[in-house]
PDB file of C-alpha atoms in Angstrom:
ATOM      1  CA  MET A 219     212.356 118.808  14.534  1.00  0.00           C
ATOM      2  CA  LYS A 220     210.587 118.236  10.794  1.00  0.00           C
ATOM      3  CA  PRO A 221     212.636 116.217   8.806  1.00  0.00           C
ATOM      4  CA  THR A 222     213.573 116.865   5.264  1.00  0.00           C
ATOM      5  CA  PHE A 223     212.966 113.299   4.472  1.00  0.00           C
ATOM      6  CA  HIS A 224     209.187 112.058   3.861  1.00  0.00           C
ATOM      7  CA  ALA A 225     209.783 108.913   2.303  1.00  0.00           C
ATOM      8  CA  ASN A 226     206.890 105.964   2.002  1.00  0.00           C
ATOM      9  CA  PRO A 227     206.562 102.973   0.077  1.00  0.00           C
ATOM     10  CA  LEU A 228     204.488 103.692  -2.965  1.00  0.00           C
ATOM     11  CA  ASN A 229     203.205 100.574  -2.901  1.00  0.00           C
ATOM     12  CA  GLY A 230     202.110  97.124  -0.653  1.00  0.00           C
ATOM     13  CA  PRO A 231     204.717  95.042   0.556  1.00  0.00           C
ATOM     14  CA  PHE A 232     203.925  91.982  -2.224  1.00  0.00           C
ATOM     15  CA  GLU A 233     203.987  94.479  -5.121  1.00  0.00           C
ATOM     16  CA  ASP A 234     206.665  96.422  -7.050  1.00  0.00           C
ATOM     17  CA  PRO A 235     208.974  97.804  -4.895  1.00  0.00           C
ATOM     18  CA  ILE A 236     209.616 101.955  -4.782  1.00  0.00           C
ATOM     19  CA  VAL A 237     210.164 104.608  -2.180  1.00  0.00           C
ATOM     20  CA  TYR A 238     209.095 107.975  -2.996  1.00  0.00           C
ATOM     21  CA  THR A 239     211.108 110.585  -1.077  1.00  0.00           C
ATOM     22  CA  ASN A 240     209.716 114.170  -0.940  1.00  0.00           C
ATOM     23  CA  ILE A 241     212.364 116.591  -0.112  1.00  0.00           C
ATOM     24  CA  PHE A 242     210.117 119.084   2.772  1.00  0.00           C
ATOM     25  CA  ARG A 243     209.964 123.010   1.184  1.00  0.00           C
ATOM     26  CA  GLU A 244     212.329 121.720  -2.064  1.00  0.00           C
ATOM     27  CA  LYS A 245     209.557 121.954  -4.070  1.00  0.00           C
ATOM     28  CA  ARG A 246     211.736 117.982  -5.029  1.00  0.00           C
ATOM     29  CA  SER A 247     211.724 114.701  -4.898  1.00  0.00           C
ATOM     30  CA  VAL A 248     213.041 111.382  -5.634  1.00  0.00           C
ATOM     31  CA  LEU A 249     212.164 107.463  -6.023  1.00  0.00           C
ATOM     32  CA  PHE A 250     213.729 104.608  -4.680  1.00  0.00           C
ATOM     33  CA  ASP A 251     213.466 102.441  -8.237  1.00  0.00           C
ATOM     34  CA  ILE A 252     210.744 102.307 -10.610  1.00  0.00           C
ATOM     35  CA  GLY A 253     208.389 100.063 -10.869  1.00  0.00           C
ATOM     36  CA  ASP A 254     204.943 100.327 -11.532  1.00  0.00           C
ATOM     37  CA  ILE A 255     204.340 103.967 -10.571  1.00  0.00           C
ATOM     38  CA  SER A 256     200.675 104.110 -11.580  1.00  0.00           C
ATOM     39  CA  LYS A 257     199.537 105.073  -8.332  1.00  0.00           C
ATOM     40  CA  LEU A 258     201.092 108.308  -8.712  1.00  0.00           C
ATOM     41  CA  GLU A 259     199.333 111.948  -9.339  1.00  0.00           C
ATOM     42  CA  LEU A 260     200.902 114.146 -12.211  1.00  0.00           C
ATOM     43  CA  GLY A 261     201.435 116.627  -9.718  1.00  0.00           C
ATOM     44  CA  ARG A 262     203.990 114.105  -7.351  1.00  0.00           C
ATOM     45  CA  LEU A 263     205.564 112.624 -10.742  1.00  0.00           C
ATOM     46  CA  LEU A 264     206.578 116.555 -11.823  1.00  0.00           C
ATOM     47  CA  ARG A 265     208.452 116.687  -8.804  1.00  0.00           C
ATOM     48  CA  ILE A 266     210.992 114.062  -9.071  1.00  0.00           C
ATOM     49  CA  SER A 267     214.193 114.894 -10.248  1.00  0.00           C
ATOM     50  CA  ASP A 268     216.233 111.759  -9.485  1.00  0.00           C
ATOM     51  CA  VAL A 269     215.524 107.925  -9.884  1.00  0.00           C
ATOM     52  CA  PHE A 270     217.470 105.681  -7.995  1.00  0.00           C
ATOM     53  CA  VAL A 271     217.792 102.077  -9.885  1.00  0.00           C
ATOM     54  CA  THR A 272     218.810  99.056  -7.886  1.00  0.00           C
ATOM     55  CA  HIS A 273     218.909  97.159 -11.124  1.00  0.00           C
ATOM     56  CA  THR A 274     216.414  96.388 -14.136  1.00  0.00           C
ATOM     57  CA  HIS A 275     213.973  93.392 -13.667  1.00  0.00           C
ATOM     58  CA  MET A 276     210.780  94.334 -14.754  1.00  0.00           C
ATOM     59  CA  ASP A 277     209.386  95.104 -11.355  1.00  0.00           C
ATOM     60  CA  HIS A 278     212.225  97.599 -10.645  1.00  0.00           C
ATOM     61  CA  PHE A 279     211.924  99.414 -13.683  1.00  0.00           C
ATOM     62  CA  ILE A 280     208.589  98.711 -15.822  1.00  0.00           C
ATOM     63  CA  GLY A 281     207.650 102.496 -14.813  1.00  0.00           C
ATOM     64  CA  PHE A 282     210.445 104.396 -16.765  1.00  0.00           C
ATOM     65  CA  ASP A 283     207.996 104.636 -19.888  1.00  0.00           C
ATOM     66  CA  ALA A 284     205.494 106.270 -17.305  1.00  0.00           C
ATOM     67  CA  LEU A 285     207.371 108.680 -15.802  1.00  0.00           C
ATOM     68  CA  LEU A 286     209.076 109.768 -19.637  1.00  0.00           C
ATOM     69  CA  ARG A 287     205.593 110.922 -20.553  1.00  0.00           C
ATOM     70  CA  ALA A 288     204.615 112.529 -17.650  1.00  0.00           C
ATOM     71  CA  LEU A 289     207.874 114.720 -17.586  1.00  0.00           C
ATOM     72  CA  LEU A 290     208.278 114.759 -21.494  1.00  0.00           C
ATOM     73  CA  ARG A 291     207.181 119.016 -21.427  1.00  0.00           C
ATOM     74  CA  ARG A 292     209.289 119.714 -18.166  1.00  0.00           C
ATOM     75  CA  ASP A 293     212.119 122.026 -18.168  1.00  0.00           C
ATOM     76  CA  ALA A 294     214.114 120.764 -15.689  1.00  0.00           C
ATOM     77  CA  PRO A 295     216.312 117.504 -16.095  1.00  0.00           C
ATOM     78  CA  LEU A 296     216.076 114.266 -14.930  1.00  0.00           C
ATOM     79  CA  ARG A 297     218.540 112.615 -13.493  1.00  0.00           C
ATOM     80  CA  ILE A 298     218.839 108.444 -13.945  1.00  0.00           C
ATOM     81  CA  PHE A 299     221.127 106.747 -11.685  1.00  0.00           C
ATOM     82  CA  GLY A 300     221.735 102.790 -11.414  1.00  0.00           C
ATOM     83  CA  PRO A 301     223.841 100.191 -12.203  1.00  0.00           C
ATOM     84  CA  TYR A 302     226.306  99.668 -15.108  1.00  0.00           C
ATOM     85  CA  ASN A 303     223.467  98.686 -17.810  1.00  0.00           C
ATOM     86  CA  ILE A 304     221.638 101.468 -16.918  1.00  0.00           C
ATOM     87  CA  ILE A 305     222.449 103.811 -19.582  1.00  0.00           C
ATOM     88  CA  GLU A 306     221.905 100.599 -22.438  1.00  0.00           C
ATOM     89  CA  CYS A 307     218.580  99.997 -20.770  1.00  0.00           C
ATOM     90  CA  VAL A 308     216.852 103.519 -21.146  1.00  0.00           C
ATOM     91  CA  GLU A 309     218.776 103.732 -24.482  1.00  0.00           C
ATOM     92  CA  GLY A 310     216.699 100.492 -25.476  1.00  0.00           C
ATOM     93  CA  LYS A 311     213.464 102.072 -23.698  1.00  0.00           C
ATOM     94  CA  LEU A 312     213.629 105.234 -26.066  1.00  0.00           C
ATOM     95  CA  LYS A 313     214.371 103.249 -29.050  1.00  0.00           C
ATOM     96  CA  GLY A 314     211.088 101.480 -28.809  1.00  0.00           C
ATOM     97  CA  TYR A 315     209.216 104.696 -30.002  1.00  0.00           C
ATOM     98  CA  THR A 316     209.493 107.499 -32.681  1.00  0.00           C
ATOM     99  CA  TRP A 317     210.496 110.664 -31.533  1.00  0.00           C
ATOM    100  CA  ASN A 318     209.931 113.184 -35.246  1.00  0.00           C
ATOM    101  CA  LEU A 319     207.747 115.797 -33.501  1.00  0.00           C
ATOM    102  CA  ILE A 320     209.396 116.172 -30.213  1.00  0.00           C
ATOM    103  CA  LYS A 321     212.359 118.601 -30.886  1.00  0.00           C
ATOM    104  CA  ASP A 322     210.857 121.702 -29.342  1.00  0.00           C
ATOM    105  CA  TYR A 323     210.116 119.489 -25.973  1.00  0.00           C
ATOM    106  CA  PRO A 324     212.278 120.442 -23.375  1.00  0.00           C
ATOM    107  CA  LEU A 325     213.240 117.737 -21.333  1.00  0.00           C
ATOM    108  CA  LYS A 326     216.522 116.386 -20.572  1.00  0.00           C
ATOM    109  CA  MET A 327     218.134 112.858 -18.590  1.00  0.00           C
ATOM    110  CA  GLU A 328     221.046 112.610 -17.762  1.00  0.00           C
ATOM    111  CA  VAL A 329     221.864 108.521 -16.979  1.00  0.00           C
ATOM    112  CA  TYR A 330     224.723 107.424 -14.965  1.00  0.00           C
ATOM    113  CA  GLY A 331     225.783 103.889 -14.924  1.00  0.00           C
ATOM    114  CA  ILE A 332     227.900 102.612 -11.803  1.00  0.00           C
ATOM    115  CA  LYS A 333     231.019 100.305 -12.056  1.00  0.00           C
ATOM    116  CA  GLU A 334     233.324  99.159  -9.818  1.00  0.00           C
ATOM    117  CA  ASP A 335     235.486 101.982 -10.202  1.00  0.00           C
ATOM    118  CA  SER A 336     234.040 104.551 -12.544  1.00  0.00           C
ATOM    119  CA  VAL A 337     231.041 105.909 -13.466  1.00  0.00           C
ATOM    120  CA  ALA A 338     229.556 106.320 -17.195  1.00  0.00           C
ATOM    121  CA  HIS A 339     227.231 108.930 -18.004  1.00  0.00           C
ATOM    122  CA  ALA A 340     225.030 109.570 -21.531  1.00  0.00           C
ATOM    123  CA  SER A 341     222.596 112.045 -22.044  1.00  0.00           C
ATOM    124  CA  PHE A 342     219.548 112.097 -24.151  1.00  0.00           C
ATOM    125  CA  TYR A 343     217.785 115.040 -25.126  1.00  0.00           C
ATOM    126  CA  ALA A 344     214.364 115.582 -26.705  1.00  0.00           C
ATOM    127  CA  GLU A 345     215.192 118.094 -28.977  1.00  0.00           C
ATOM    128  CA  ASN A 346     217.314 115.589 -30.838  1.00  0.00           C
ATOM    129  CA  GLY A 347     214.952 112.825 -30.500  1.00  0.00           C
ATOM    130  CA  PHE A 348     216.618 111.188 -27.966  1.00  0.00           C
ATOM    131  CA  GLN A 349     219.778 110.215 -29.341  1.00  0.00           C
ATOM    132  CA  ARG A 350     222.323 108.864 -26.817  1.00  0.00           C
ATOM    133  CA  ARG A 351     225.735 111.444 -26.761  1.00  0.00           C
ATOM    134  CA  ASP A 352     227.958 109.603 -24.339  1.00  0.00           C
ATOM    135  CA  ASN A 353     230.233 111.784 -21.758  1.00  0.00           C
ATOM    136  CA  PRO A 354     233.444 111.129 -20.445  1.00  0.00           C
ATOM    137  CA  GLU A 355     233.618 108.889 -17.192  1.00  0.00           C
ATOM    138  CA  LYS A 356     234.572 109.790 -13.836  1.00  0.00           C
ATOM    139  CA  PRO A 357     235.618 107.898 -10.936  1.00  0.00           C
ATOM    140  CA  PHE A 358     233.315 106.090  -8.744  1.00  0.00           C
ATOM    141  CA  THR A 359     234.349 107.379  -4.995  1.00  0.00           C
ATOM    142  CA  GLY A 360     230.438 106.383  -3.358  1.00  0.00           C
ATOM    143  CA  THR A 361     229.252 109.517  -3.902  1.00  0.00           C
ATOM    144  CA  LEU A 362     226.628 109.691  -6.954  1.00  0.00           C
ATOM    145  CA  MET A 363     225.404 113.363  -6.327  1.00  0.00           C
ATOM    146  CA  LYS A 364     226.173 116.195  -3.929  1.00  0.00           C
ATOM    147  CA  ASP A 365     224.268 119.356  -3.639  1.00  0.00           C
ATOM    148  CA  PRO A 366     224.359 122.332  -0.609  1.00  0.00           C
ATOM    149  CA  LEU A 367     221.335 120.049   1.334  1.00  0.00           C
ATOM    150  CA  LEU A 368     221.534 116.489   0.312  1.00  0.00           C
ATOM    151  CA  ARG A 369     224.028 113.403  -0.382  1.00  0.00           C
ATOM    152  CA  ALA A 370     223.184 110.483  -2.544  1.00  0.00           C
ATOM    153  CA  ASP A 371     225.998 107.687  -1.867  1.00  0.00           C
ATOM    154  CA  GLY A 372     225.809 104.326  -4.243  1.00  0.00           C
ATOM    155  CA  LEU A 373     227.079 100.982  -3.134  1.00  0.00           C
ATOM    156  CA  LEU A 374     227.561  97.931  -6.089  1.00  0.00           C
ATOM    157  CA  LEU A 375     226.687  94.831  -4.262  1.00  0.00           C
ATOM    158  CA  SER A 376     225.135  91.373  -5.974  1.00  0.00           C
ATOM    159  CA  HIS A 377     222.039  90.003  -6.596  1.00  0.00           C
ATOM    160  CA  GLN A 378     223.738  87.183  -9.443  1.00  0.00           C
ATOM    161  CA  ILE A 379     223.991  90.109 -11.285  1.00  0.00           C
ATOM    162  CA  PRO A 380     224.779  93.683 -10.169  1.00  0.00           C
ATOM    163  CA  VAL A 381     222.566  95.754  -7.943  1.00  0.00           C
ATOM    164  CA  MET A 382     222.586  99.078  -6.411  1.00  0.00           C
ATOM    165  CA  ALA A 383     222.329  99.868  -2.135  1.00  0.00           C
ATOM    166  CA  TYR A 384     221.663 103.654  -1.998  1.00  0.00           C
ATOM    167  CA  SER A 385     221.269 106.361   0.849  1.00  0.00           C
ATOM    168  CA  LEU A 386     220.531 109.922   0.961  1.00  0.00           C
ATOM    169  CA  GLU A 387     221.799 111.542   3.678  1.00  0.00           C
ATOM    170  CA  GLU A 388     221.344 115.056   4.471  1.00  0.00           C
ATOM    171  CA  GLU A 389     224.896 117.316   5.044  1.00  0.00           C
ATOM    172  CA  TYR A 390     223.243 118.516   8.446  1.00  0.00           C
ATOM    173  CA  HIS A 391     219.601 119.740   9.749  1.00  0.00           C
ATOM    174  CA  ILE A 392     218.577 123.383  10.820  1.00  0.00           C
ATOM    175  CA  ASN A 393     216.442 124.157  13.422  1.00  0.00           C
ATOM    176  CA  ILE A 394     214.521 126.799  14.288  1.00  0.00           C
ATOM    177  CA  ASN A 395     214.265 128.446  17.259  1.00  0.00           C
ATOM    178  CA  LYS A 396     210.115 129.671  16.710  1.00  0.00           C
ATOM    179  CA  ALA A 397     210.120 131.142  20.127  1.00  0.00           C
ATOM    180  CA  LEU A 398     213.246 133.056  19.975  1.00  0.00           C
ATOM    181  CA  MET A 399     211.449 134.127  16.616  1.00  0.00           C
ATOM    182  CA  GLU A 400     208.658 135.724  18.414  1.00  0.00           C
ATOM    183  CA  GLU A 401     210.691 137.180  21.307  1.00  0.00           C
ATOM    184  CA  LYS A 402     212.382 139.262  18.235  1.00  0.00           C
ATOM    185  CA  GLY A 403     208.990 139.970  16.291  1.00  0.00           C
ATOM    186  CA  LEU A 404     210.470 137.819  13.437  1.00  0.00           C
ATOM    187  CA  PRO A 405     207.504 136.465  11.600  1.00  0.00           C
ATOM    188  CA  VAL A 406     207.528 133.136   9.851  1.00  0.00           C
ATOM    189  CA  GLY A 407     207.026 133.031   6.427  1.00  0.00           C
ATOM    190  CA  PRO A 408     209.286 132.062   3.591  1.00  0.00           C
ATOM    191  CA  TRP A 409     212.558 134.453   3.511  1.00  0.00           C
ATOM    192  CA  LEU A 410     212.966 131.479   6.196  1.00  0.00           C
ATOM    193  CA  ALA A 411     213.864 129.025   3.280  1.00  0.00           C
ATOM    194  CA  ASP A 412     216.240 131.601   1.974  1.00  0.00           C
ATOM    195  CA  LEU A 413     217.802 132.106   5.460  1.00  0.00           C
ATOM    196  CA  LYS A 414     218.478 127.974   5.403  1.00  0.00           C
ATOM    197  CA  LYS A 415     219.586 128.283   2.064  1.00  0.00           C
ATOM    198  CA  ALA A 416     222.585 130.934   2.694  1.00  0.00           C
ATOM    199  CA  ILE A 417     223.207 129.035   6.005  1.00  0.00           C
ATOM    200  CA  ARG A 418     224.393 125.938   3.645  1.00  0.00           C
ATOM    201  CA  GLN A 419     225.702 127.552   0.819  1.00  0.00           C
ATOM    202  CA  GLU A 420     227.871 129.705   3.376  1.00  0.00           C
ATOM    203  CA  GLU A 421     226.733 133.305   1.456  1.00  0.00           C
ATOM    204  CA  GLU A 422     226.886 136.404   3.115  1.00  0.00           C
ATOM    205  CA  SER A 423     223.282 137.916   2.645  1.00  0.00           C
ATOM    206  CA  GLN A 424     220.777 139.953   3.799  1.00  0.00           C
ATOM    207  CA  PHE A 425     217.348 139.500   4.010  1.00  0.00           C
ATOM    208  CA  LEU A 426     213.960 141.851   4.439  1.00  0.00           C
ATOM    209  CA  VAL A 427     211.841 140.797   7.366  1.00  0.00           C
ATOM    210  CA  ASN A 428     209.178 143.006   8.068  1.00  0.00           C
ATOM    211  CA  ASN A 429     211.012 145.957   6.017  1.00  0.00           C
ATOM    212  CA  LYS A 430     213.825 145.552   8.196  1.00  0.00           C
ATOM    213  CA  LEU A 431     217.164 144.676   6.810  1.00  0.00           C
ATOM    214  CA  TYR A 432     218.963 141.904   8.382  1.00  0.00           C
ATOM    215  CA  ALA A 433     222.077 140.641   7.787  1.00  0.00           C
ATOM    216  CA  LEU A 434     223.086 136.889   7.912  1.00  0.00           C
ATOM    217  CA  ALA A 435     225.055 136.977  11.743  1.00  0.00           C
ATOM    218  CA  ASP A 436     222.008 139.353  12.884  1.00  0.00           C
ATOM    219  CA  LEU A 437     220.064 135.828  12.428  1.00  0.00           C
ATOM    220  CA  MET A 438     222.031 132.906  13.013  1.00  0.00           C
ATOM    221  CA  GLU A 439     221.498 132.960  17.138  1.00  0.00           C
ATOM    222  CA  ILE A 440     217.529 131.689  16.075  1.00  0.00           C
ATOM    223  CA  ALA A 441     219.056 128.753  13.754  1.00  0.00           C
ATOM    224  CA  THR A 442     220.881 125.385  15.745  1.00  0.00           C
ATOM    225  CA  ILE A 443     222.647 123.328  13.342  1.00  0.00           C
ATOM    226  CA  THR A 444     222.226 119.473  14.324  1.00  0.00           C
ATOM    227  CA  GLU A 445     222.854 116.135  12.533  1.00  0.00           C
ATOM    228  CA  GLY A 446     221.167 115.421   9.231  1.00  0.00           C
ATOM    229  CA  GLN A 447     218.755 112.638   8.382  1.00  0.00           C
ATOM    230  CA  LYS A 448     219.637 109.627   6.551  1.00  0.00           C
ATOM    231  CA  ILE A 449     217.597 107.324   4.345  1.00  0.00           C
ATOM    232  CA  SER A 450     218.810 104.263   2.968  1.00  0.00           C
ATOM    233  CA  TYR A 451     217.310 101.613   0.457  1.00  0.00           C
ATOM    234  CA  VAL A 452     218.097  98.326  -0.278  1.00  0.00           C
ATOM    235  CA  MET A 453     216.615  95.747  -2.342  1.00  0.00           C
ATOM    236  CA  ASP A 454     216.779  91.957  -3.865  1.00  0.00           C
ATOM    237  CA  LEU A 455     220.670  91.291  -2.295  1.00  0.00           C
ATOM    238  CA  ALA A 456     221.829  87.939  -2.317  1.00  0.00           C
ATOM    239  CA  PRO A 457     222.646  86.979   1.394  1.00  0.00           C
ATOM    240  CA  ASP A 458     225.737  85.728   1.300  1.00  0.00           C
ATOM    241  CA  ASP A 459     229.024  87.441   3.708  1.00  0.00           C
ATOM    242  CA  GLU A 460     230.500  89.373   1.652  1.00  0.00           C
ATOM    243  CA  ASN A 461     227.386  91.533   0.452  1.00  0.00           C
ATOM    244  CA  MET A 462     226.219  91.803   4.156  1.00  0.00           C
ATOM    245  CA  GLU A 463     229.299  93.132   5.442  1.00  0.00           C
ATOM    246  CA  LYS A 464     229.320  95.652   2.830  1.00  0.00           C
ATOM    247  CA  VAL A 465     225.626  96.287   3.387  1.00  0.00           C
ATOM    248  CA  ILE A 466     225.675  96.759   7.413  1.00  0.00           C
ATOM    249  CA  GLU A 467     229.143  99.484   7.014  1.00  0.00           C
ATOM    250  CA  PHE A 468     227.362 101.500   4.086  1.00  0.00           C
ATOM    251  CA  VAL A 469     223.729 101.732   5.841  1.00  0.00           C
ATOM    252  CA  LYS A 470     224.995 102.459   9.427  1.00  0.00           C
ATOM    253  CA  GLY A 471     223.327 105.186  11.345  1.00  0.00           C
ATOM    254  CA  SER A 472     220.300 105.490   8.960  1.00  0.00           C
ATOM    255  CA  ASP A 473     217.435 107.196  10.594  1.00  0.00           C
ATOM    256  CA  MET A 474     215.470 104.786   8.056  1.00  0.00           C
ATOM    257  CA  LEU A 475     216.156 101.906   6.146  1.00  0.00           C
ATOM    258  CA  PHE A 476     214.080 100.212   3.441  1.00  0.00           C
ATOM    259  CA  CYS A 477     214.695  96.630   3.368  1.00  0.00           C
ATOM    260  CA  GLU A 478     213.623  94.192   0.912  1.00  0.00           C
ATOM    261  CA  ALA A 479     212.306  90.488   3.116  1.00  0.00           C
ATOM    262  CA  TYR A 480     211.444  88.536   0.682  1.00  0.00           C
ATOM    263  CA  PHE A 481     211.890  85.289   1.899  1.00  0.00           C
ATOM    264  CA  LEU A 482     211.130  83.295   5.571  1.00  0.00           C
ATOM    265  CA  ASP A 483     213.537  81.975   7.644  1.00  0.00           C
ATOM    266  CA  LYS A 484     212.646  78.391   7.429  1.00  0.00           C
ATOM    267  CA  ASP A 485     212.640  79.069   3.483  1.00  0.00           C
ATOM    268  CA  LYS A 486     216.624  80.606   3.073  1.00  0.00           C
ATOM    269  CA  ASP A 487     217.442  77.939   1.054  1.00  0.00           C
ATOM    270  CA  ARG A 488     215.397  79.118  -1.568  1.00  0.00           C
ATOM    271  CA  ALA A 489     216.602  83.100  -0.489  1.00  0.00           C
ATOM    272  CA  LEU A 490     220.206  81.537  -1.368  1.00  0.00           C
ATOM    273  CA  ALA A 491     218.797  79.980  -4.344  1.00  0.00           C
ATOM    274  CA  ARG A 492     216.908  83.207  -5.716  1.00  0.00           C
ATOM    275  CA  HIS A 493     219.355  85.510  -4.507  1.00  0.00           C
ATOM    276  CA  HIS A 494     217.068  87.429  -1.508  1.00  0.00           C
ATOM    277  CA  LEU A 495     216.859  88.261   1.667  1.00  0.00           C
ATOM    278  CA  THR A 496     215.062  86.331   4.043  1.00  0.00           C
ATOM    279  CA  ALA A 497     213.306  88.550   7.100  1.00  0.00           C
ATOM    280  CA  ALA A 498     215.429  87.413   9.654  1.00  0.00           C
ATOM    281  CA  LEU A 499     218.841  88.794   7.245  1.00  0.00           C
ATOM    282  CA  ALA A 500     216.774  92.291   6.807  1.00  0.00           C
ATOM    283  CA  GLY A 501     216.520  92.752  10.760  1.00  0.00           C
ATOM    284  CA  LYS A 502     219.977  91.819  11.225  1.00  0.00           C
ATOM    285  CA  ILE A 503     221.554  94.102   8.816  1.00  0.00           C
ATOM    286  CA  ALA A 504     219.233  96.819  10.678  1.00  0.00           C
ATOM    287  CA  ARG A 505     220.415  95.885  14.083  1.00  0.00           C
ATOM    288  CA  LEU A 506     223.906  95.324  13.181  1.00  0.00           C
ATOM    289  CA  ALA A 507     224.310  98.945  11.328  1.00  0.00           C
ATOM    290  CA  ASP A 508     221.905 100.420  14.218  1.00  0.00           C
ATOM    291  CA  VAL A 509     219.512 101.642  12.128  1.00  0.00           C
ATOM    292  CA  ARG A 510     216.616 103.436  13.904  1.00  0.00           C
ATOM    293  CA  ASN A 511     213.933 102.301  12.073  1.00  0.00           C
ATOM    294  CA  LEU A 512     212.986  99.422  10.029  1.00  0.00           C
ATOM    295  CA  THR A 513     210.638  99.632   7.444  1.00  0.00           C
ATOM    296  CA  ILE A 514     210.508  95.810   5.170  1.00  0.00           C
ATOM    297  CA  MET A 515     209.680  95.689   1.608  1.00  0.00           C
ATOM    298  CA  HIS A 516     209.155  93.333  -1.632  1.00  0.00           C
ATOM    299  CA  ILE A 517     208.136  90.391   0.208  1.00  0.00           C
ATOM    300  CA  SER A 518     207.066  87.081  -1.952  1.00  0.00           C
ATOM    301  CA  PRO A 519     203.889  87.002  -2.576  1.00  0.00           C
ATOM    302  CA  LYS A 520     203.831  83.058  -1.451  1.00  0.00           C
ATOM    303  CA  TYR A 521     203.534  84.522   2.121  1.00  0.00           C
ATOM    304  CA  ARG A 522     199.965  86.448   1.158  1.00  0.00           C
ATOM    305  CA  HIS A 523     198.102  84.296   4.025  1.00  0.00           C
ATOM    306  CA  CYS A 524     201.065  84.227   6.705  1.00  0.00           C
ATOM    307  CA  GLU A 525     202.180  88.629   6.101  1.00  0.00           C
ATOM    308  CA  ASN A 526     202.737  88.832   9.821  1.00  0.00           C
ATOM    309  CA  GLU A 527     204.728  86.227  10.236  1.00  0.00           C
ATOM    310  CA  ILE A 528     207.434  88.125   7.735  1.00  0.00           C
ATOM    311  CA  TYR A 529     207.624  91.226   9.942  1.00  0.00           C
ATOM    312  CA  LEU A 530     207.746  89.222  13.785  1.00  0.00           C
ATOM    313  CA  GLU A 531     210.493  87.772  12.220  1.00  0.00           C
ATOM    314  CA  ALA A 532     211.960  90.801  10.838  1.00  0.00           C
ATOM    315  CA  MET A 533     211.315  92.551  14.173  1.00  0.00           C
ATOM    316  CA  ARG A 534     212.378  89.997  16.288  1.00  0.00           C
ATOM    317  CA  GLU A 535     216.009  89.779  14.825  1.00  0.00           C
ATOM    318  CA  PHE A 536     216.380  93.825  14.567  1.00  0.00           C
ATOM    319  CA  ARG A 537     215.124  94.263  18.135  1.00  0.00           C
ATOM    320  CA  GLY A 538     216.234  91.514  19.994  1.00  0.00           C
TER     321      GLY A 538
END
């Protein structure tokens, strides 16, 4: 099975934590956090449809300007999600520049600030100089975005300040039986993407393949529906019982968990004072949540000389 989400850390473990997630065959990517994104070439920047910001400390948000510059002439809108203050932070960034010559630029940004029980929404469009326009608030149910392919969920936690954790989940995965296709004389081609789209949207469609017209029902036997993929992203989390209980439930069953491991357990007093997880706690979250794979990130630079200890501690707790 080819995974739908191809998710990888952008930077090294001691650098700004960012996960770039390419969505297979969708010409679209999402970004978890937006610190230093200088390693992303223009082509990959232009694919980004959604940015999920955990909080606006500099190492999680400084890349906003670089992304904005890359997308100014792009027609497709950009959605940005974050804790309740994300709208004010985006507005502040935009106010740092003069926008008198961009009224014919197409970029539109929709920014969503998550509170305990509601989501604020503001629009910033190039055509009016990125002046803020507030939209009606909506109830926060846990789900931030949903389309026929995937669902993005968010969880409000604490890092002394509000901080978000995120998950991206495929509603279900569609596997194509290549052997059965060959048996039926059906070629591999772009029509398969249209087939998957029709299945997800439950549309009665027709497909012209090798000059023969097929109804959706005629092709369903080459498609098998299986459980979808889930990835989760957890950064800068205070190591208290309430956070731990919430986040374990939230990331439960993830195929991949990207999690901070800022301190070693021997420095847990420091972790408590700085509102960060230890490597052991990252491993514990993954184990108790029955996560399949754990990638630790965002390690304190003080451990550059003993990086292996961080990985060993996390994996001992994760794998037992």
